[in-house]
């Protein structure tokens, strides 16, 4: 198996109004010092957070919170996963007993899906309504095919002192598990057999996010990250010596756009599949243990000392976006980049006449997307985005603007740009 290592480029920047529309803002749970460990959305408005003896729910996208009832109340909740707006699973531990509790009414009541003497349910993932997997701290993987009525152990590889922390499946059959000692395991037949893949480091990977059967992304100790784009045949490990964060959670929305969080309030975003990461201002220095997004803009991050952070714009507009004119406009327009040809950077201007979702992408000559420059909700106005092509070879590329306004209007345009080095 080929293993390659790259340095992640971390770009730190100040939270000034010309860059951030809103960014991350603190929200109060109304509780004391609770260690919040995980977060999950069941809909655009309903959010669940698991914590140490207190787990909570919001019905207005994270602005206000209420405590969940027993049997979840009073336990340590390490993992939550919802398969639809009402049905969810909570991995909890109390006094050495591990349980999975299930709700079918959006957290109003719970039934016991599993009672076990195993060590911690660190992660739960359901690729479909009935089929789900749970990662145990002991190194075991549990599976259900009947929506939690029964759980069975899958035959995981025998690896000395191997602990598993996170599980993520692309479909009922293909999934990845992140664990200790730089090891990932993968199955292509629903857990009947597992393959072992090592990234070649001794760090633990605490979280993994899978977008499809080929692409998976993991983060862990020492700011270590790893990804595969070929279904686990080859893993690319990335690390940053300048960042001392321990990364605890990762959430990718597609093969390009993802988020990660960790200690000292560290939140990062990538829009090019992890090649580059941008540090975001989180308004906290507390340890962040969980991050999750509903769509591209609405996100919740949680951690120590009852920390809850919320963003409605993807954590702030990507660096380099400037609103250069917010006067009322009546047209959509994508201007030709300048300079063109360029080396190494160029500017892209566009106008939108109403608020809406904006996607600005860089494509290669075959039409394959290689950079997602913008994936955010923007207010009406004229914007400028600086694109840096330092990591690209000379050649012809294209940039494509896609827009969907609050009125339902849709706009798309594409232009050519030339990089000459």
PDB file of C-alpha atoms in Angstrom, residues 168-420:
ATOM      1  CA  UNK A 168     -18.641   5.793   9.094  1.00  0.00           C
ATOM      2  CA  UNK A 169     -20.392   3.833   6.325  1.00  0.00           C
ATOM      3  CA  UNK A 170     -21.039   4.880   2.731  1.00  0.00           C
ATOM      4  CA  UNK A 171     -23.769   2.251   2.328  1.00  0.00           C
ATOM      5  CA  UNK A 172     -24.923  -0.909   4.114  1.00  0.00           C
ATOM      6  CA  UNK A 173     -21.830  -2.825   2.957  1.00  0.00           C
ATOM      7  CA  UNK A 174     -18.893  -0.417   2.630  1.00  0.00           C
ATOM      8  CA  UNK A 175     -17.555   1.351   5.700  1.00  0.00           C
ATOM      9  CA  UNK A 176     -14.468   2.561   7.543  1.00  0.00           C
ATOM     10  CA  UNK A 177     -13.473   2.550  11.212  1.00  0.00           C
ATOM     11  CA  UNK A 178     -10.832   4.834  12.755  1.00  0.00           C
ATOM     12  CA  UNK A 179      -8.758   3.606  15.675  1.00  0.00           C
ATOM     13  CA  UNK A 180      -5.534   3.699  17.636  1.00  0.00           C
ATOM     14  CA  UNK A 181      -1.948   3.461  16.372  1.00  0.00           C
ATOM     15  CA  UNK A 182      -2.640   5.097  13.014  1.00  0.00           C
ATOM     16  CA  UNK A 183      -4.896   2.251  11.895  1.00  0.00           C
ATOM     17  CA  UNK A 184      -8.084   2.246   9.839  1.00  0.00           C
ATOM     18  CA  UNK A 185     -10.098  -0.876   9.122  1.00  0.00           C
ATOM     19  CA  UNK A 186     -12.471  -1.265   6.187  1.00  0.00           C
ATOM     20  CA  UNK A 187     -15.226  -3.651   5.171  1.00  0.00           C
ATOM     21  CA  UNK A 188     -16.891  -4.140   1.800  1.00  0.00           C
ATOM     22  CA  UNK A 189     -19.375  -6.805   2.896  1.00  0.00           C
ATOM     23  CA  UNK A 190     -21.180  -5.353   5.879  1.00  0.00           C
ATOM     24  CA  UNK A 191     -18.607  -6.302   8.497  1.00  0.00           C
ATOM     25  CA  UNK A 192     -18.239  -9.986   7.640  1.00  0.00           C
ATOM     26  CA  UNK A 193     -14.582  -9.291   6.848  1.00  0.00           C
ATOM     27  CA  UNK A 194     -12.328  -6.346   7.618  1.00  0.00           C
ATOM     28  CA  UNK A 195      -9.144  -5.094   5.952  1.00  0.00           C
ATOM     29  CA  UNK A 196      -6.447  -3.340   7.998  1.00  0.00           C
ATOM     30  CA  UNK A 197      -4.796  -0.173   6.683  1.00  0.00           C
ATOM     31  CA  UNK A 198      -1.996   1.681   8.477  1.00  0.00           C
ATOM     32  CA  UNK A 199      -1.086   5.293   7.761  1.00  0.00           C
ATOM     33  CA  UNK A 200       2.381   4.681   9.160  1.00  0.00           C
ATOM     34  CA  UNK A 201       2.145   6.760  12.352  1.00  0.00           C
ATOM     35  CA  UNK A 202       1.543   5.883  15.995  1.00  0.00           C
ATOM     36  CA  UNK A 203      -1.159   8.508  16.531  1.00  0.00           C
ATOM     37  CA  UNK A 204      -4.775   7.604  17.246  1.00  0.00           C
ATOM     38  CA  UNK A 205      -7.455   8.640  14.769  1.00  0.00           C
ATOM     39  CA  UNK A 206     -10.490   9.789  16.746  1.00  0.00           C
ATOM     40  CA  UNK A 207     -12.974  10.581  13.983  1.00  0.00           C
ATOM     41  CA  UNK A 208     -13.709   9.542  10.402  1.00  0.00           C
ATOM     42  CA  UNK A 209     -16.136  10.929   7.819  1.00  0.00           C
ATOM     43  CA  UNK A 210     -17.102   9.075   4.642  1.00  0.00           C
ATOM     44  CA  UNK A 211     -18.705  10.767   1.633  1.00  0.00           C
ATOM     45  CA  UNK A 212     -18.945   7.742  -0.672  1.00  0.00           C
ATOM     46  CA  UNK A 213     -17.374   4.303  -1.187  1.00  0.00           C
ATOM     47  CA  UNK A 214     -14.083   5.846  -2.369  1.00  0.00           C
ATOM     48  CA  UNK A 215     -13.572   8.895  -0.166  1.00  0.00           C
ATOM     49  CA  UNK A 216     -12.985   8.938   3.604  1.00  0.00           C
ATOM     50  CA  UNK A 217     -11.267  11.428   5.903  1.00  0.00           C
ATOM     51  CA  UNK A 218      -9.843  10.899   9.407  1.00  0.00           C
ATOM     52  CA  UNK A 219      -8.400  13.192  12.096  1.00  0.00           C
ATOM     53  CA  UNK A 220      -6.673  12.578  15.412  1.00  0.00           C
ATOM     54  CA  UNK A 221      -3.744  13.211  17.720  1.00  0.00           C
ATOM     55  CA  UNK A 222      -0.972  15.646  16.841  1.00  0.00           C
ATOM     56  CA  UNK A 223      -3.151  17.441  14.258  1.00  0.00           C
ATOM     57  CA  UNK A 224      -2.814  14.301  12.147  1.00  0.00           C
ATOM     58  CA  UNK A 225      -5.184  13.867   9.206  1.00  0.00           C
ATOM     59  CA  UNK A 226      -5.510  11.157   6.601  1.00  0.00           C
ATOM     60  CA  UNK A 227      -7.690  10.611   3.572  1.00  0.00           C
ATOM     61  CA  UNK A 228      -8.317   8.036   0.887  1.00  0.00           C
ATOM     62  CA  UNK A 229      -9.788   8.739  -2.522  1.00  0.00           C
ATOM     63  CA  UNK A 230      -9.576   5.195  -3.862  1.00  0.00           C
ATOM     64  CA  UNK A 231     -11.561   3.236  -1.312  1.00  0.00           C
ATOM     65  CA  UNK A 232      -8.664   2.666   1.072  1.00  0.00           C
ATOM     66  CA  UNK A 233      -6.083   1.302  -1.366  1.00  0.00           C
ATOM     67  CA  UNK A 234      -3.931   4.388  -0.843  1.00  0.00           C
ATOM     68  CA  UNK A 235      -4.015   6.677   2.191  1.00  0.00           C
ATOM     69  CA  UNK A 236      -2.567  10.174   2.209  1.00  0.00           C
ATOM     70  CA  UNK A 237      -1.438  11.300   5.633  1.00  0.00           C
ATOM     71  CA  UNK A 238      -1.210  15.012   6.353  1.00  0.00           C
ATOM     72  CA  UNK A 239       0.046  16.842   9.409  1.00  0.00           C
ATOM     73  CA  UNK A 240       1.045  20.329  10.433  1.00  0.00           C
ATOM     74  CA  UNK A 241       3.979  20.825  12.816  1.00  0.00           C
ATOM     75  CA  UNK A 242       2.896  24.439  13.413  1.00  0.00           C
ATOM     76  CA  UNK A 243      -0.467  23.389  14.847  1.00  0.00           C
ATOM     77  CA  UNK A 244      -0.485  21.707  18.262  1.00  0.00           C
ATOM     78  CA  UNK A 245      -4.172  20.860  18.251  1.00  0.00           C
ATOM     79  CA  UNK A 246      -5.513  17.424  19.003  1.00  0.00           C
ATOM     80  CA  UNK A 247      -8.271  16.994  16.442  1.00  0.00           C
ATOM     81  CA  UNK A 248     -11.318  15.146  17.774  1.00  0.00           C
ATOM     82  CA  UNK A 249     -14.053  15.420  15.164  1.00  0.00           C
ATOM     83  CA  UNK A 250     -14.373  15.743  11.388  1.00  0.00           C
ATOM     84  CA  UNK A 251     -17.409  16.251   9.143  1.00  0.00           C
ATOM     85  CA  UNK A 252     -17.213  16.286   5.333  1.00  0.00           C
ATOM     86  CA  UNK A 253     -20.229  17.450   3.309  1.00  0.00           C
ATOM     87  CA  UNK A 254     -18.794  16.296  -0.044  1.00  0.00           C
ATOM     88  CA  UNK A 255     -15.391  15.274  -1.374  1.00  0.00           C
ATOM     89  CA  UNK A 256     -14.139  18.878  -1.173  1.00  0.00           C
ATOM     90  CA  UNK A 257     -15.781  20.659   1.768  1.00  0.00           C
ATOM     91  CA  UNK A 258     -15.104  19.535   5.325  1.00  0.00           C
ATOM     92  CA  UNK A 259     -14.650  20.756   8.907  1.00  0.00           C
ATOM     93  CA  UNK A 260     -12.544  19.593  11.848  1.00  0.00           C
ATOM     94  CA  UNK A 261     -12.290  20.681  15.482  1.00  0.00           C
ATOM     95  CA  UNK A 262     -10.100  19.997  18.502  1.00  0.00           C
ATOM     96  CA  UNK A 263      -8.475  21.400  21.602  1.00  0.00           C
ATOM     97  CA  UNK A 264      -8.002  25.118  22.409  1.00  0.00           C
ATOM     98  CA  UNK A 265     -11.174  25.904  20.449  1.00  0.00           C
ATOM     99  CA  UNK A 266      -9.594  24.906  17.165  1.00  0.00           C
ATOM    100  CA  UNK A 267     -11.902  24.804  14.089  1.00  0.00           C
ATOM    101  CA  UNK A 268     -10.659  24.312  10.538  1.00  0.00           C
ATOM    102  CA  UNK A 269     -12.309  24.225   7.128  1.00  0.00           C
ATOM    103  CA  UNK A 270     -11.190  22.853   3.767  1.00  0.00           C
ATOM    104  CA  UNK A 271     -12.781  23.441   0.369  1.00  0.00           C
ATOM    105  CA  UNK A 272     -10.364  21.366  -1.696  1.00  0.00           C
ATOM    106  CA  UNK A 273     -10.533  17.928  -0.114  1.00  0.00           C
ATOM    107  CA  UNK A 274      -8.005  18.565   2.634  1.00  0.00           C
ATOM    108  CA  UNK A 275      -5.140  19.903   0.520  1.00  0.00           C
ATOM    109  CA  UNK A 276      -5.415  23.225   2.320  1.00  0.00           C
ATOM    110  CA  UNK A 277      -7.144  24.032   5.606  1.00  0.00           C
ATOM    111  CA  UNK A 278      -8.231  27.431   6.895  1.00  0.00           C
ATOM    112  CA  UNK A 279      -8.417  28.131  10.614  1.00  0.00           C
ATOM    113  CA  UNK A 280     -11.669  29.778  11.702  1.00  0.00           C
ATOM    114  CA  UNK A 281     -12.266  32.043  14.698  1.00  0.00           C
ATOM    115  CA  UNK A 282     -14.292  30.030  17.210  1.00  0.00           C
ATOM    116  CA  UNK A 283     -14.711  32.546  20.071  1.00  0.00           C
ATOM    117  CA  UNK A 284     -13.451  29.962  22.603  1.00  0.00           C
ATOM    118  CA  UNK A 285     -10.273  28.317  23.879  1.00  0.00           C
ATOM    119  CA  UNK A 286     -12.114  25.310  25.323  1.00  0.00           C
ATOM    120  CA  UNK A 287     -11.553  21.801  24.009  1.00  0.00           C
ATOM    121  CA  UNK A 288     -14.000  21.048  21.175  1.00  0.00           C
ATOM    122  CA  UNK A 289     -14.961  17.387  20.848  1.00  0.00           C
ATOM    123  CA  UNK A 290     -17.736  17.360  18.236  1.00  0.00           C
ATOM    124  CA  UNK A 291     -18.694  19.231  15.067  1.00  0.00           C
ATOM    125  CA  UNK A 292     -21.593  18.611  12.692  1.00  0.00           C
ATOM    126  CA  UNK A 293     -23.230  20.490   9.813  1.00  0.00           C
ATOM    127  CA  UNK A 294     -26.713  20.465   8.332  1.00  0.00           C
ATOM    128  CA  UNK A 295     -26.038  21.429   4.740  1.00  0.00           C
ATOM    129  CA  UNK A 296     -23.145  23.767   4.030  1.00  0.00           C
ATOM    130  CA  UNK A 297     -23.973  26.711   6.287  1.00  0.00           C
ATOM    131  CA  UNK A 298     -25.638  25.589   9.533  1.00  0.00           C
ATOM    132  CA  UNK A 299     -23.154  24.028  11.944  1.00  0.00           C
ATOM    133  CA  UNK A 300     -22.822  23.218  15.659  1.00  0.00           C
ATOM    134  CA  UNK A 301     -19.580  22.553  17.572  1.00  0.00           C
ATOM    135  CA  UNK A 302     -19.505  21.401  21.217  1.00  0.00           C
ATOM    136  CA  UNK A 303     -16.964  20.703  23.948  1.00  0.00           C
ATOM    137  CA  UNK A 304     -15.711  21.323  27.488  1.00  0.00           C
ATOM    138  CA  UNK A 305     -17.311  23.697  29.985  1.00  0.00           C
ATOM    139  CA  UNK A 306     -20.757  23.471  28.332  1.00  0.00           C
ATOM    140  CA  UNK A 307     -19.361  25.012  25.143  1.00  0.00           C
ATOM    141  CA  UNK A 308     -21.841  25.248  22.276  1.00  0.00           C
ATOM    142  CA  UNK A 309     -20.947  27.170  19.128  1.00  0.00           C
ATOM    143  CA  UNK A 310     -23.234  27.866  16.189  1.00  0.00           C
ATOM    144  CA  UNK A 311     -22.663  29.159  12.669  1.00  0.00           C
ATOM    145  CA  UNK A 312     -25.173  29.936   9.921  1.00  0.00           C
ATOM    146  CA  UNK A 313     -22.633  30.794   7.237  1.00  0.00           C
ATOM    147  CA  UNK A 314     -20.203  27.891   7.301  1.00  0.00           C
ATOM    148  CA  UNK A 315     -18.075  29.525   9.979  1.00  0.00           C
ATOM    149  CA  UNK A 316     -17.566  32.680   7.942  1.00  0.00           C
ATOM    150  CA  UNK A 317     -17.007  33.351   4.291  1.00  0.00           C
ATOM    151  CA  UNK A 318     -13.821  31.784   2.922  1.00  0.00           C
ATOM    152  CA  UNK A 319     -10.744  33.966   3.153  1.00  0.00           C
ATOM    153  CA  UNK A 320     -10.367  36.258   0.147  1.00  0.00           C
ATOM    154  CA  UNK A 321     -14.080  37.040  -0.319  1.00  0.00           C
ATOM    155  CA  UNK A 322     -14.856  40.751  -0.125  1.00  0.00           C
ATOM    156  CA  UNK A 323     -18.222  42.445  -0.556  1.00  0.00           C
ATOM    157  CA  UNK A 324     -17.191  45.420  -2.684  1.00  0.00           C
ATOM    158  CA  UNK A 325     -20.676  46.777  -3.373  1.00  0.00           C
ATOM    159  CA  UNK A 326     -23.866  46.051  -1.421  1.00  0.00           C
ATOM    160  CA  UNK A 327     -26.069  48.514  -3.275  1.00  0.00           C
ATOM    161  CA  UNK A 328     -29.266  47.167  -4.801  1.00  0.00           C
ATOM    162  CA  UNK A 329     -28.472  45.198  -7.945  1.00  0.00           C
ATOM    163  CA  UNK A 330     -30.961  43.834 -10.465  1.00  0.00           C
ATOM    164  CA  UNK A 331     -28.771  41.340 -12.311  1.00  0.00           C
ATOM    165  CA  UNK A 332     -26.588  38.269 -11.983  1.00  0.00           C
ATOM    166  CA  UNK A 333     -23.124  38.609 -13.441  1.00  0.00           C
ATOM    167  CA  UNK A 334     -19.893  36.657 -13.496  1.00  0.00           C
ATOM    168  CA  UNK A 335     -17.029  38.840 -14.718  1.00  0.00           C
ATOM    169  CA  UNK A 336     -13.872  37.729 -16.474  1.00  0.00           C
ATOM    170  CA  UNK A 337     -11.070  37.166 -14.002  1.00  0.00           C
ATOM    171  CA  UNK A 338      -8.214  39.642 -13.884  1.00  0.00           C
ATOM    172  CA  UNK A 339      -5.400  39.401 -14.652  1.00  0.00           C
ATOM    173  CA  UNK A 340      -5.810  36.665 -17.232  1.00  0.00           C
ATOM    174  CA  UNK A 341      -3.462  34.937 -17.970  1.00  0.00           C
ATOM    175  CA  UNK A 342      -2.220  35.001 -14.367  1.00  0.00           C
ATOM    176  CA  UNK A 343       0.594  33.777 -12.100  1.00  0.00           C
ATOM    177  CA  UNK A 344       0.073  32.829  -9.341  1.00  0.00           C
ATOM    178  CA  UNK A 345      -3.126  34.659  -8.264  1.00  0.00           C
ATOM    179  CA  UNK A 346      -6.109  36.262  -9.953  1.00  0.00           C
ATOM    180  CA  UNK A 347      -9.355  37.987  -8.959  1.00  0.00           C
ATOM    181  CA  UNK A 348     -12.893  36.800  -9.741  1.00  0.00           C
ATOM    182  CA  UNK A 349     -15.798  39.255  -9.448  1.00  0.00           C
ATOM    183  CA  UNK A 350     -19.504  38.395  -9.464  1.00  0.00           C
ATOM    184  CA  UNK A 351     -22.818  40.031  -8.611  1.00  0.00           C
ATOM    185  CA  UNK A 352     -25.984  38.583  -7.069  1.00  0.00           C
ATOM    186  CA  UNK A 353     -29.249  40.617  -6.817  1.00  0.00           C
ATOM    187  CA  UNK A 354     -30.646  38.806  -3.747  1.00  0.00           C
ATOM    188  CA  UNK A 355     -29.552  36.699  -0.805  1.00  0.00           C
ATOM    189  CA  UNK A 356     -28.872  33.057  -1.571  1.00  0.00           C
ATOM    190  CA  UNK A 357     -26.558  30.065  -1.748  1.00  0.00           C
ATOM    191  CA  UNK A 358     -23.411  30.609  -3.808  1.00  0.00           C
ATOM    192  CA  UNK A 359     -21.027  27.993  -5.181  1.00  0.00           C
ATOM    193  CA  UNK A 360     -17.861  29.109  -6.983  1.00  0.00           C
ATOM    194  CA  UNK A 361     -15.719  26.260  -8.302  1.00  0.00           C
ATOM    195  CA  UNK A 362     -12.484  25.801 -10.218  1.00  0.00           C
ATOM    196  CA  UNK A 363     -12.592  23.075 -12.882  1.00  0.00           C
ATOM    197  CA  UNK A 364      -9.816  21.463 -14.880  1.00  0.00           C
ATOM    198  CA  UNK A 365      -9.945  21.233 -18.659  1.00  0.00           C
ATOM    199  CA  UNK A 366     -11.932  17.969 -18.458  1.00  0.00           C
ATOM    200  CA  UNK A 367     -14.615  19.628 -16.319  1.00  0.00           C
ATOM    201  CA  UNK A 368     -13.555  17.928 -13.070  1.00  0.00           C
ATOM    202  CA  UNK A 369     -13.976  20.059  -9.959  1.00  0.00           C
ATOM    203  CA  UNK A 370     -10.604  20.666  -8.265  1.00  0.00           C
ATOM    204  CA  UNK A 371     -11.351  23.595  -5.927  1.00  0.00           C
ATOM    205  CA  UNK A 372     -14.515  24.772  -4.208  1.00  0.00           C
ATOM    206  CA  UNK A 373     -13.755  28.459  -3.635  1.00  0.00           C
ATOM    207  CA  UNK A 374     -17.134  29.378  -2.155  1.00  0.00           C
ATOM    208  CA  UNK A 375     -19.874  27.246  -0.659  1.00  0.00           C
ATOM    209  CA  UNK A 376     -21.751  29.767   1.457  1.00  0.00           C
ATOM    210  CA  UNK A 377     -24.930  31.752   1.915  1.00  0.00           C
ATOM    211  CA  UNK A 378     -24.204  35.355   0.843  1.00  0.00           C
ATOM    212  CA  UNK A 379     -26.183  38.586   0.977  1.00  0.00           C
ATOM    213  CA  UNK A 380     -27.000  40.455  -2.235  1.00  0.00           C
ATOM    214  CA  UNK A 381     -24.145  42.531  -3.611  1.00  0.00           C
ATOM    215  CA  UNK A 382     -20.988  42.452  -5.647  1.00  0.00           C
ATOM    216  CA  UNK A 383     -18.147  40.213  -4.480  1.00  0.00           C
ATOM    217  CA  UNK A 384     -14.507  39.624  -5.265  1.00  0.00           C
ATOM    218  CA  UNK A 385     -12.726  36.304  -4.641  1.00  0.00           C
ATOM    219  CA  UNK A 386      -8.972  35.963  -4.915  1.00  0.00           C
ATOM    220  CA  UNK A 387      -7.790  32.617  -6.280  1.00  0.00           C
ATOM    221  CA  UNK A 388      -4.245  31.368  -5.729  1.00  0.00           C
ATOM    222  CA  UNK A 389      -3.013  28.855  -8.300  1.00  0.00           C
ATOM    223  CA  UNK A 390       0.380  28.215  -6.699  1.00  0.00           C
ATOM    224  CA  UNK A 391      -0.280  24.477  -6.361  1.00  0.00           C
ATOM    225  CA  UNK A 392      -1.530  24.055  -9.944  1.00  0.00           C
ATOM    226  CA  UNK A 393       0.392  23.376 -13.133  1.00  0.00           C
ATOM    227  CA  UNK A 394       0.297  25.806 -16.028  1.00  0.00           C
ATOM    228  CA  UNK A 395      -2.730  25.307 -18.239  1.00  0.00           C
ATOM    229  CA  UNK A 396      -6.320  26.169 -19.053  1.00  0.00           C
ATOM    230  CA  UNK A 397      -8.880  26.033 -16.250  1.00  0.00           C
ATOM    231  CA  UNK A 398     -12.458  27.141 -15.801  1.00  0.00           C
ATOM    232  CA  UNK A 399     -14.359  28.818 -12.973  1.00  0.00           C
ATOM    233  CA  UNK A 400     -18.075  28.223 -12.541  1.00  0.00           C
ATOM    234  CA  UNK A 401     -20.593  30.238 -10.516  1.00  0.00           C
ATOM    235  CA  UNK A 402     -23.850  28.616  -9.339  1.00  0.00           C
ATOM    236  CA  UNK A 403     -26.483  30.572  -7.430  1.00  0.00           C
ATOM    237  CA  UNK A 404     -29.880  29.816  -5.904  1.00  0.00           C
ATOM    238  CA  UNK A 405     -31.664  32.830  -4.453  1.00  0.00           C
ATOM    239  CA  UNK A 406     -34.236  33.013  -1.671  1.00  0.00           C
ATOM    240  CA  UNK A 407     -36.910  33.633  -4.311  1.00  0.00           C
ATOM    241  CA  UNK A 408     -36.005  30.384  -6.053  1.00  0.00           C
ATOM    242  CA  UNK A 409     -34.147  32.043  -8.900  1.00  0.00           C
ATOM    243  CA  UNK A 410     -31.268  29.948 -10.240  1.00  0.00           C
ATOM    244  CA  UNK A 411     -28.219  31.223 -12.117  1.00  0.00           C
ATOM    245  CA  UNK A 412     -25.118  29.548 -13.525  1.00  0.00           C
ATOM    246  CA  UNK A 413     -22.218  30.804 -15.628  1.00  0.00           C
ATOM    247  CA  UNK A 414     -18.750  29.579 -16.492  1.00  0.00           C
ATOM    248  CA  UNK A 415     -15.609  31.273 -17.814  1.00  0.00           C
ATOM    249  CA  UNK A 416     -12.050  30.299 -18.803  1.00  0.00           C
ATOM    250  CA  UNK A 417      -8.876  31.297 -16.988  1.00  0.00           C
ATOM    251  CA  UNK A 418      -5.276  30.598 -18.000  1.00  0.00           C
ATOM    252  CA  UNK A 419      -2.380  29.949 -15.610  1.00  0.00           C
ATOM    253  CA  UNK A 420       1.091  30.559 -17.070  1.00  0.00           C
TER     254      UNK A 420
END
